[in-house]
Amino acid sequence: MITIVEEKDAKFITHAGSFHADDVMATVLLEILYEDIPLARVAEIDEKDTDAFVYDIGLGKYDHHQDDKVRRDNGVAYSSVGLIWRDYGIQILEKLGIQDYIDEYFYDIDDQIIMPIDALDNGEGERISMTISSVISISNPFWNSPISGDEAFLKSVDFMRMVFNVYIEYLKDVYNNELDWDDGYDWLDQVMKKIVLDKANEANCFIFNEEGDAIDMWKEYGEEIITYYNKSSKHAELGVYDVNKMFVQPLSFEREETDEVTAYPVEQLAILMEHYHKNGEALLKEIFDTCIHSEVSRIQGMDYVEAQIDLSEHHIMILEQFVPWKGTLLKSESNKVNDIYLTVFPSQRGGWNFQGVPLSPASFDTRIKVPEEWCGKRDQELVELTGVEGARFIHPGGFIGGAENFESIMELAQRIVEYTEQNKTH
């Protein structure tokens, strides 16, 4: 059982703010191993000052934000969940009663579930829509969400617990009876169409056509559905496009093969859930709802972001409250948008962050250049290198960093802008 507690009462500690697939799945593994998890989610922690099990924060044994990342033999860097699985995976499987083929279980789970989470969290591999990692990403509270970050975190732990448990069931079965994936994909085609039509009925659409598949139904009724939930038709066509891209289309066509590491796909998860528990449809409906509501929230923040783009100065856009901004900025037609190198916004972990504008929606590369010696540095070392009092961290990849207050983050951002300008390639 996982209980969110104050830091002084915690036996386990991870980071606050936006959660990711690695800290969520790590929490699932620790729950199996230790059962009772009094957990604190904190902005920062020095591992030396606590007896708690600290992960994905603190630069200790089960963090991965150091410069010298620990890597597998195949070169893929570990994240917190991979480090925990490396050290405790066999024990976790034993607690689940696995005896036969235990090494095969360990390596299969690492290959299919754990390692891809590691890769994506470290900025490696390929991000694609409708994987277990992307579902966790969109499960963070929307900027105007009625639920707290801790509530959303626990809900995501429930999701990842289900992922892990059903994959264990599949492995127990697969050594004796291979699942019929063709039948599973036939079921998926049928249920996807039903899910879209059910949502159209819920949104009081006039159903005049049921010919075609899920993509056809979304083309027919998507704009009305988005308008219904947004209570406005403004930007509805963008919502239709984005929900199609993030949910309907990925689950309606066979995935293209890729040589890159990527996370476990939702369609396979749904087929397993339907096969073993008859709740694959409920799973897909819940994810569809999340996609729609996250997109509606993004649409509602678009006007604010557009206004801040027009107010931007000196290559910096300032958000006084965090709003999803990348999609809006990259699609904006403002004559100032191409001049923006980075965005400054309040951090969910306290203080303020800067983040570089990506070169494209799927790119890890950004418009900013950060001095190499700053990347991966934290606290006093970073203060000394940058000359900015209150500087907290810069990610090893250089695309994001933080400071204690607005004045400090602006000073840090301005220095990065100056460095970027000096190192432009013409």
Short mmCIF file of C-alpha atoms in Angstrom, two decimals:
data_model
loop_
_atom_site.label_atom_id
_atom_site.label_comp_id
_atom_site.label_asym_id
_atom_site.label_seq_id
_atom_site.Cartn_x
_atom_site.Cartn_y
_atom_site.Cartn_z
CA MET A 1 0.00 0.00 0.00
CA ILE A 2 1.32 3.43 -0.96
CA THR A 3 0.58 6.40 1.31
CA ILE A 4 1.68 9.96 0.60
CA VAL A 5 3.20 11.40 3.79
CA GLU A 6 5.29 14.32 4.99
CA GLU A 7 9.04 14.04 4.48
CA LYS A 8 9.68 13.53 8.20
CA ASP A 9 7.43 10.44 8.18
CA ALA A 10 8.66 8.97 4.91
CA LYS A 11 10.44 5.66 4.46
CA PHE A 12 10.63 6.30 0.70
CA ILE A 13 11.31 9.57 -1.11
CA THR A 14 11.02 10.57 -4.75
CA HIS A 15 10.68 13.89 -6.55
CA ALA A 16 7.65 16.16 -6.52
CA GLY A 17 6.21 17.91 -9.57
CA SER A 18 5.70 16.21 -12.90
CA PHE A 19 6.00 12.45 -12.65
CA HIS A 20 7.28 10.14 -15.35
CA ALA A 21 7.09 6.47 -16.21
CA ASP A 22 10.36 5.75 -14.38
CA ASP A 23 9.44 7.03 -10.91
CA VAL A 24 5.90 5.66 -11.25
CA MET A 25 7.00 2.14 -12.22
CA ALA A 26 9.79 2.27 -9.63
CA THR A 27 7.12 2.89 -6.99
CA VAL A 28 5.18 -0.16 -8.20
CA LEU A 29 8.28 -2.36 -7.89
CA LEU A 30 9.06 -1.04 -4.41
CA GLU A 31 5.49 -1.72 -3.30
CA ILE A 32 5.81 -5.38 -4.37
CA LEU A 33 9.13 -5.66 -2.55
CA TYR A 34 8.30 -3.80 0.68
CA GLU A 35 4.47 -3.81 0.64
CA ASP A 36 3.95 -0.68 2.79
CA ILE A 37 5.30 2.47 1.15
CA PRO A 38 5.03 5.70 3.22
CA LEU A 39 6.18 7.99 0.40
CA ALA A 40 7.12 11.67 0.32
CA ARG A 41 7.38 13.52 -2.99
CA VAL A 42 9.78 16.41 -2.41
CA ALA A 43 11.38 19.23 -4.37
CA GLU A 44 14.91 18.30 -3.32
CA ILE A 45 16.71 15.98 -0.94
CA ASP A 46 20.25 15.21 0.11
CA GLU A 47 20.41 11.44 0.38
CA LYS A 48 23.02 11.72 3.13
CA ASP A 49 20.47 13.44 5.40
CA THR A 50 17.87 10.66 5.42
CA ASP A 51 17.55 6.94 6.10
CA ALA A 52 14.69 6.70 3.58
CA PHE A 53 14.95 4.82 0.29
CA VAL A 54 15.54 7.70 -2.16
CA TYR A 55 14.95 7.27 -5.88
CA ASP A 56 14.89 9.47 -8.99
CA ILE A 57 16.18 12.38 -6.96
CA GLY A 58 19.16 13.19 -4.74
CA LEU A 59 21.99 12.00 -7.03
CA GLY A 60 22.34 8.77 -5.07
CA LYS A 61 22.40 5.09 -5.98
CA TYR A 62 18.89 5.08 -7.47
CA ASP A 63 19.01 8.43 -9.22
CA HIS A 64 20.20 8.90 -12.80
CA HIS A 65 20.66 12.65 -13.18
CA GLN A 66 24.41 12.56 -12.67
CA ASP A 67 26.87 13.29 -15.47
CA ASP A 68 28.28 9.76 -15.34
CA LYS A 69 25.12 7.76 -16.00
CA VAL A 70 25.27 4.02 -15.37
CA ARG A 71 24.65 2.12 -18.60
CA ARG A 72 23.75 -1.42 -19.59
CA ASP A 73 26.11 -3.49 -21.66
CA ASN A 74 24.09 -2.48 -24.75
CA GLY A 75 24.71 1.22 -24.02
CA VAL A 76 21.20 2.13 -22.83
CA ALA A 77 21.42 4.31 -19.71
CA TYR A 78 19.56 3.26 -16.58
CA SER A 79 16.89 5.44 -15.01
CA SER A 80 15.64 4.98 -11.44
CA VAL A 81 13.36 2.07 -12.35
CA GLY A 82 16.07 0.23 -14.26
CA LEU A 83 18.51 0.58 -11.38
CA ILE A 84 15.93 -0.82 -8.96
CA TRP A 85 15.05 -3.66 -11.32
CA ARG A 86 18.74 -4.43 -11.80
CA ASP A 87 19.27 -4.84 -8.05
CA TYR A 88 15.90 -6.19 -6.90
CA GLY A 89 14.18 -7.69 -9.93
CA ILE A 90 14.86 -11.31 -9.00
CA GLN A 91 13.64 -10.69 -5.43
CA ILE A 92 10.50 -9.04 -6.77
CA LEU A 93 9.77 -12.01 -9.01
CA GLU A 94 10.35 -14.40 -6.11
CA LYS A 95 7.86 -12.43 -4.00
CA LEU A 96 5.36 -12.95 -6.81
CA GLY A 97 5.91 -16.68 -6.62
CA ILE A 98 7.96 -17.02 -9.80
CA GLN A 99 10.36 -19.94 -9.64
CA ASP A 100 10.58 -21.60 -13.04
CA TYR A 101 12.21 -19.57 -15.81
CA ILE A 102 12.94 -16.75 -13.34
CA ASP A 103 15.96 -15.48 -15.30
CA GLU A 104 13.89 -15.50 -18.50
CA TYR A 105 11.19 -13.44 -16.72
CA PHE A 106 13.80 -11.00 -15.47
CA TYR A 107 15.34 -10.34 -18.88
CA ASP A 108 12.03 -10.34 -20.77
CA ILE A 109 10.53 -7.73 -18.42
CA ASP A 110 13.69 -5.67 -18.62
CA ASP A 111 13.70 -5.80 -22.42
CA GLN A 112 10.00 -5.09 -22.98
CA ILE A 113 8.98 -2.88 -20.04
CA ILE A 114 11.87 -1.51 -17.98
CA MET A 115 14.67 -0.71 -20.45
CA PRO A 116 12.41 1.31 -22.81
CA ILE A 117 11.24 3.43 -19.86
CA ASP A 118 14.89 4.01 -18.96
CA ALA A 119 15.83 5.02 -22.49
CA LEU A 120 13.01 7.51 -22.96
CA ASP A 121 13.50 9.09 -19.56
CA ASN A 122 17.17 9.66 -20.43
CA GLY A 123 16.33 11.30 -23.77
CA GLU A 124 17.25 8.23 -25.78
CA GLY A 125 15.15 5.95 -27.98
CA GLU A 126 12.08 7.06 -29.91
CA ARG A 127 8.99 8.70 -28.43
CA ILE A 128 5.80 7.50 -30.09
CA SER A 129 2.14 7.98 -29.21
CA MET A 130 0.11 5.53 -27.18
CA THR A 131 2.73 3.73 -25.15
CA ILE A 132 2.75 3.22 -21.40
CA SER A 133 5.26 6.07 -21.10
CA SER A 134 3.12 8.50 -23.12
CA VAL A 135 0.03 7.61 -21.06
CA ILE A 136 1.89 8.49 -17.86
CA SER A 137 3.02 11.75 -19.44
CA ILE A 138 -0.53 12.90 -20.23
CA SER A 139 -1.73 11.69 -16.82
CA ASN A 140 0.04 14.54 -15.03
CA PRO A 141 -2.50 17.12 -13.83
CA PHE A 142 -3.55 19.56 -16.53
CA TRP A 143 -2.73 23.19 -15.83
CA ASN A 144 -6.37 23.72 -14.77
CA SER A 145 -6.93 20.22 -13.35
CA PRO A 146 -9.21 19.74 -10.31
CA ILE A 147 -6.94 17.02 -8.86
CA SER A 148 -3.58 17.42 -7.14
CA GLY A 149 -0.24 16.14 -8.33
CA ASP A 150 -0.15 13.50 -5.58
CA GLU A 151 -3.63 12.24 -6.51
CA ALA A 152 -2.63 12.00 -10.16
CA PHE A 153 0.61 10.24 -9.19
CA LEU A 154 -1.25 7.56 -7.21
CA LYS A 155 -3.68 7.06 -10.08
CA SER A 156 -0.72 6.57 -12.43
CA VAL A 157 0.79 4.06 -10.00
CA ASP A 158 -2.48 2.12 -10.27
CA PHE A 159 -2.10 2.11 -14.05
CA MET A 160 1.52 0.95 -13.97
CA ARG A 161 0.72 -1.70 -11.36
CA MET A 162 -1.85 -3.08 -13.79
CA VAL A 163 0.72 -2.99 -16.62
CA PHE A 164 3.26 -4.93 -14.59
CA ASN A 165 0.79 -7.49 -13.25
CA VAL A 166 -0.83 -8.28 -16.59
CA TYR A 167 2.55 -8.66 -18.26
CA ILE A 168 3.50 -11.17 -15.54
CA GLU A 169 0.26 -13.05 -16.31
CA TYR A 170 1.14 -13.04 -19.99
CA LEU A 171 4.62 -14.44 -19.30
CA LYS A 172 3.17 -17.18 -17.09
CA ASP A 173 0.88 -18.15 -19.95
CA VAL A 174 3.14 -17.66 -22.94
CA TYR A 175 5.43 -20.53 -22.06
CA ASN A 176 2.45 -22.88 -22.38
CA ASN A 177 -0.10 -21.22 -24.67
CA GLU A 178 0.77 -18.47 -27.16
CA LEU A 179 -1.86 -15.71 -27.19
CA ASP A 180 -3.67 -15.26 -30.53
CA TRP A 181 -2.64 -11.69 -31.37
CA ASP A 182 -4.60 -11.70 -34.67
CA ASP A 183 -7.85 -12.19 -32.77
CA GLY A 184 -6.72 -9.48 -30.37
CA TYR A 185 -6.20 -6.94 -33.14
CA ASP A 186 -9.61 -7.82 -34.66
CA TRP A 187 -11.15 -7.07 -31.27
CA LEU A 188 -9.19 -3.81 -31.07
CA ASP A 189 -10.58 -2.58 -34.43
CA GLN A 190 -14.14 -3.23 -33.30
CA VAL A 191 -13.81 -1.75 -29.83
CA MET A 192 -12.04 1.39 -31.07
CA LYS A 193 -14.99 2.24 -33.30
CA LYS A 194 -17.39 1.57 -30.43
CA ILE A 195 -15.42 3.81 -28.07
CA VAL A 196 -15.54 6.77 -30.48
CA LEU A 197 -19.27 6.28 -31.14
CA ASP A 198 -19.98 6.00 -27.41
CA LYS A 199 -18.15 9.29 -26.86
CA ALA A 200 -20.15 10.90 -29.68
CA ASN A 201 -23.38 9.79 -28.00
CA GLU A 202 -22.14 11.11 -24.66
CA ALA A 203 -21.45 14.46 -26.33
CA ASN A 204 -25.03 14.53 -27.70
CA CYS A 205 -23.90 14.32 -31.32
CA PHE A 206 -26.54 13.58 -33.92
CA ILE A 207 -25.39 10.16 -35.14
CA PHE A 208 -26.13 10.15 -38.85
CA ASN A 209 -23.46 7.71 -40.01
CA GLU A 210 -21.85 4.58 -38.56
CA GLU A 211 -20.07 3.42 -41.70
CA GLY A 212 -16.33 2.93 -41.42
CA ASP A 213 -13.76 2.44 -38.68
CA ALA A 214 -12.65 4.45 -35.63
CA ILE A 215 -10.78 7.01 -37.74
CA ASP A 216 -13.87 7.57 -39.92
CA MET A 217 -16.07 8.02 -36.83
CA TRP A 218 -13.59 10.49 -35.32
CA LYS A 219 -13.55 12.48 -38.57
CA GLU A 220 -17.37 12.61 -38.48
CA TYR A 221 -17.90 13.53 -34.84
CA GLY A 222 -14.56 14.66 -33.38
CA GLU A 223 -15.16 18.38 -33.77
CA GLU A 224 -18.54 18.16 -32.05
CA ILE A 225 -17.01 16.10 -29.23
CA ILE A 226 -14.20 18.60 -28.63
CA THR A 227 -16.66 21.51 -28.81
CA TYR A 228 -18.93 19.77 -26.28
CA TYR A 229 -16.15 19.37 -23.72
CA ASN A 230 -14.52 22.73 -24.40
CA LYS A 231 -17.91 24.46 -24.32
CA SER A 232 -16.65 26.36 -27.36
CA SER A 233 -15.85 25.59 -30.97
CA LYS A 234 -12.68 27.69 -30.84
CA HIS A 235 -9.68 25.62 -31.96
CA ALA A 236 -11.88 22.51 -32.12
CA GLU A 237 -10.28 21.45 -35.40
CA LEU A 238 -6.86 21.46 -33.71
CA GLY A 239 -8.25 19.27 -30.95
CA VAL A 240 -9.57 16.83 -33.51
CA TYR A 241 -6.17 16.65 -35.19
CA ASP A 242 -4.24 16.17 -31.94
CA VAL A 243 -6.52 13.51 -30.42
CA ASN A 244 -6.43 11.65 -33.72
CA LYS A 245 -2.64 11.81 -33.69
CA MET A 246 -2.20 10.85 -30.04
CA PHE A 247 -4.94 8.19 -29.68
CA VAL A 248 -7.14 7.20 -32.61
CA GLN A 249 -4.57 6.79 -35.37
CA PRO A 250 -1.86 4.95 -33.40
CA LEU A 251 -4.40 2.36 -32.26
CA SER A 252 -6.01 2.00 -35.69
CA PHE A 253 -2.99 0.96 -37.75
CA GLU A 254 -0.21 -1.55 -37.31
CA ARG A 255 2.89 0.14 -35.94
CA GLU A 256 5.77 0.75 -38.28
CA GLU A 257 8.83 -1.18 -37.22
CA THR A 258 11.63 0.85 -35.70
CA ASP A 259 15.19 0.02 -34.74
CA GLU A 260 14.97 2.51 -31.86
CA VAL A 261 14.01 1.56 -28.31
CA THR A 262 10.46 2.65 -27.54
CA ALA A 263 7.94 2.00 -24.77
CA TYR A 264 5.42 -0.82 -24.56
CA PRO A 265 2.44 -0.08 -26.84
CA VAL A 266 -1.04 0.51 -25.43
CA GLU A 267 -2.77 -1.66 -28.03
CA GLN A 268 -0.88 -4.72 -26.82
CA LEU A 269 -1.62 -3.80 -23.21
CA ALA A 270 -5.34 -3.45 -24.01
CA ILE A 271 -5.40 -6.82 -25.79
CA LEU A 272 -3.76 -8.46 -22.77
CA MET A 273 -6.23 -6.77 -20.39
CA GLU A 274 -9.17 -7.95 -22.47
CA HIS A 275 -7.79 -11.47 -22.79
CA TYR A 276 -7.13 -11.96 -19.07
CA HIS A 277 -9.63 -9.66 -17.35
CA LYS A 278 -12.22 -8.56 -19.94
CA ASN A 279 -11.50 -4.91 -19.18
CA GLY A 280 -9.44 -3.85 -22.19
CA GLU A 281 -12.31 -1.70 -23.43
CA ALA A 282 -12.60 0.09 -20.08
CA LEU A 283 -8.86 0.76 -20.17
CA LEU A 284 -9.04 2.29 -23.65
CA LYS A 285 -12.08 4.39 -22.71
CA GLU A 286 -10.24 5.84 -19.73
CA ILE A 287 -7.17 6.67 -21.84
CA PHE A 288 -9.42 8.21 -24.53
CA ASP A 289 -11.03 10.41 -21.87
CA THR A 290 -7.61 11.50 -20.65
CA CYS A 291 -6.53 12.40 -24.19
CA ILE A 292 -9.69 14.45 -24.81
CA HIS A 293 -9.53 16.31 -21.51
CA SER A 294 -5.80 16.98 -21.81
CA GLU A 295 -6.38 18.39 -25.29
CA VAL A 296 -9.31 20.53 -24.12
CA SER A 297 -7.10 21.86 -21.32
CA ARG A 298 -4.36 22.63 -23.84
CA ILE A 299 -6.84 24.47 -26.07
CA GLN A 300 -8.03 26.52 -23.11
CA GLY A 301 -4.41 27.54 -22.45
CA MET A 302 -3.65 28.43 -26.06
CA ASP A 303 -4.95 31.99 -25.89
CA TYR A 304 -2.83 32.67 -22.82
CA VAL A 305 0.30 31.27 -24.48
CA GLU A 306 -0.35 33.26 -27.67
CA ALA A 307 -0.61 36.43 -25.58
CA GLN A 308 2.70 35.63 -23.85
CA ILE A 309 4.38 34.97 -27.20
CA ASP A 310 3.44 38.51 -28.24
CA LEU A 311 4.80 39.87 -24.94
CA SER A 312 8.11 38.00 -25.22
CA GLU A 313 11.33 40.01 -25.20
CA HIS A 314 15.02 39.25 -25.65
CA HIS A 315 14.29 35.71 -26.91
CA ILE A 316 12.49 34.74 -23.68
CA MET A 317 8.79 33.94 -23.17
CA ILE A 318 7.55 34.21 -19.57
CA LEU A 319 4.59 32.19 -18.26
CA GLU A 320 3.35 33.43 -14.90
CA GLN A 321 1.63 30.08 -14.40
CA PHE A 322 2.58 26.85 -16.08
CA VAL A 323 0.50 26.08 -19.15
CA PRO A 324 1.37 23.46 -21.79
CA TRP A 325 3.12 25.68 -24.30
CA LYS A 326 5.24 23.73 -26.76
CA GLY A 327 2.51 22.74 -29.19
CA THR A 328 1.02 26.24 -29.25
CA LEU A 329 4.38 27.94 -29.70
CA LEU A 330 5.55 25.62 -32.47
CA LYS A 331 2.31 26.15 -34.40
CA SER A 332 1.93 29.87 -33.68
CA GLU A 333 1.83 32.31 -36.58
CA SER A 334 2.99 35.23 -34.45
CA ASN A 335 5.80 37.22 -36.04
CA LYS A 336 7.70 36.93 -32.73
CA VAL A 337 7.58 33.15 -32.36
CA ASN A 338 10.80 32.37 -34.23
CA ASP A 339 12.75 34.76 -32.00
CA ILE A 340 11.94 32.82 -28.80
CA TYR A 341 14.78 30.59 -27.63
CA LEU A 342 13.41 29.51 -24.26
CA THR A 343 10.46 29.70 -21.91
CA VAL A 344 10.48 30.58 -18.20
CA PHE A 345 7.74 29.26 -15.90
CA PRO A 346 7.03 28.30 -12.24
CA SER A 347 8.26 24.82 -11.36
CA GLN A 348 5.86 22.31 -9.86
CA ARG A 349 8.69 21.42 -7.49
CA GLY A 350 9.02 25.00 -6.26
CA GLY A 351 11.11 27.82 -7.70
CA TRP A 352 11.24 28.54 -11.45
CA ASN A 353 12.44 26.67 -14.54
CA PHE A 354 13.69 27.56 -17.98
CA GLN A 355 13.19 25.20 -20.90
CA GLY A 356 14.57 25.45 -24.41
CA VAL A 357 12.14 25.61 -27.33
CA PRO A 358 12.41 22.29 -29.21
CA LEU A 359 13.32 22.34 -32.88
CA SER A 360 10.24 20.21 -33.60
CA PRO A 361 7.50 18.53 -31.52
CA ALA A 362 9.36 15.21 -31.32
CA SER A 363 12.88 16.61 -31.06
CA PHE A 364 15.15 16.50 -28.03
CA ASP A 365 17.25 19.26 -29.60
CA THR A 366 16.39 22.87 -28.77
CA ARG A 367 17.08 26.40 -29.99
CA ILE A 368 19.37 27.14 -27.06
CA LYS A 369 23.03 26.39 -26.54
CA VAL A 370 24.21 25.97 -22.97
CA PRO A 371 27.89 25.96 -21.97
CA GLU A 372 28.90 22.31 -21.75
CA GLU A 373 30.53 22.79 -18.36
CA TRP A 374 27.17 23.94 -16.90
CA CYS A 375 25.26 20.84 -17.99
CA GLY A 376 24.54 18.35 -15.23
CA LYS A 377 25.70 20.72 -12.50
CA ARG A 378 23.69 21.64 -9.42
CA ASP A 379 23.49 24.03 -6.49
CA GLN A 380 26.71 25.71 -5.31
CA GLU A 381 28.84 24.26 -8.11
CA LEU A 382 26.38 25.67 -10.65
CA VAL A 383 26.26 29.02 -8.83
CA GLU A 384 30.04 29.28 -9.06
CA LEU A 385 30.12 28.33 -12.74
CA THR A 386 27.30 30.64 -13.83
CA GLY A 387 27.66 33.47 -11.34
CA VAL A 388 23.90 33.28 -10.71
CA GLU A 389 22.90 33.17 -7.05
CA GLY A 390 19.97 30.80 -6.56
CA ALA A 391 20.76 28.62 -9.58
CA ARG A 392 19.63 25.06 -8.73
CA PHE A 393 20.35 22.75 -11.64
CA ILE A 394 20.82 22.34 -15.36
CA HIS A 395 19.89 18.98 -16.87
CA PRO A 396 22.82 17.02 -18.37
CA GLY A 397 21.13 17.50 -21.75
CA GLY A 398 21.04 21.29 -21.25
CA PHE A 399 17.42 21.64 -22.35
CA ILE A 400 15.98 22.54 -18.93
CA GLY A 401 17.20 24.09 -15.70
CA GLY A 402 15.93 25.63 -12.49
CA ALA A 403 16.52 28.36 -9.94
CA GLU A 404 15.14 29.38 -6.56
CA ASN A 405 13.19 32.45 -7.69
CA PHE A 406 12.10 34.47 -10.70
CA GLU A 407 15.01 36.89 -10.57
CA SER A 408 17.56 34.06 -10.56
CA ILE A 409 15.93 32.13 -13.40
CA MET A 410 15.74 35.27 -15.54
CA GLU A 411 19.42 35.98 -14.97
CA LEU A 412 20.29 32.39 -15.88
CA ALA A 413 18.04 32.52 -18.95
CA GLN A 414 19.61 35.78 -20.13
CA ARG A 415 23.10 34.30 -19.86
CA ILE A 416 22.02 31.28 -21.88
CA VAL A 417 20.50 33.58 -24.52
CA GLU A 418 23.77 35.52 -24.72
CA TYR A 419 25.77 32.30 -25.09
CA THR A 420 23.36 31.04 -27.76
CA GLU A 421 23.72 34.26 -29.72
CA GLN A 422 27.50 34.09 -29.51
CA ASN A 423 27.55 30.48 -30.73
CA LYS A 424 25.05 30.66 -33.55
CA THR A 425 25.98 28.72 -36.66
CA HIS A 426 25.33 30.78 -39.75
#
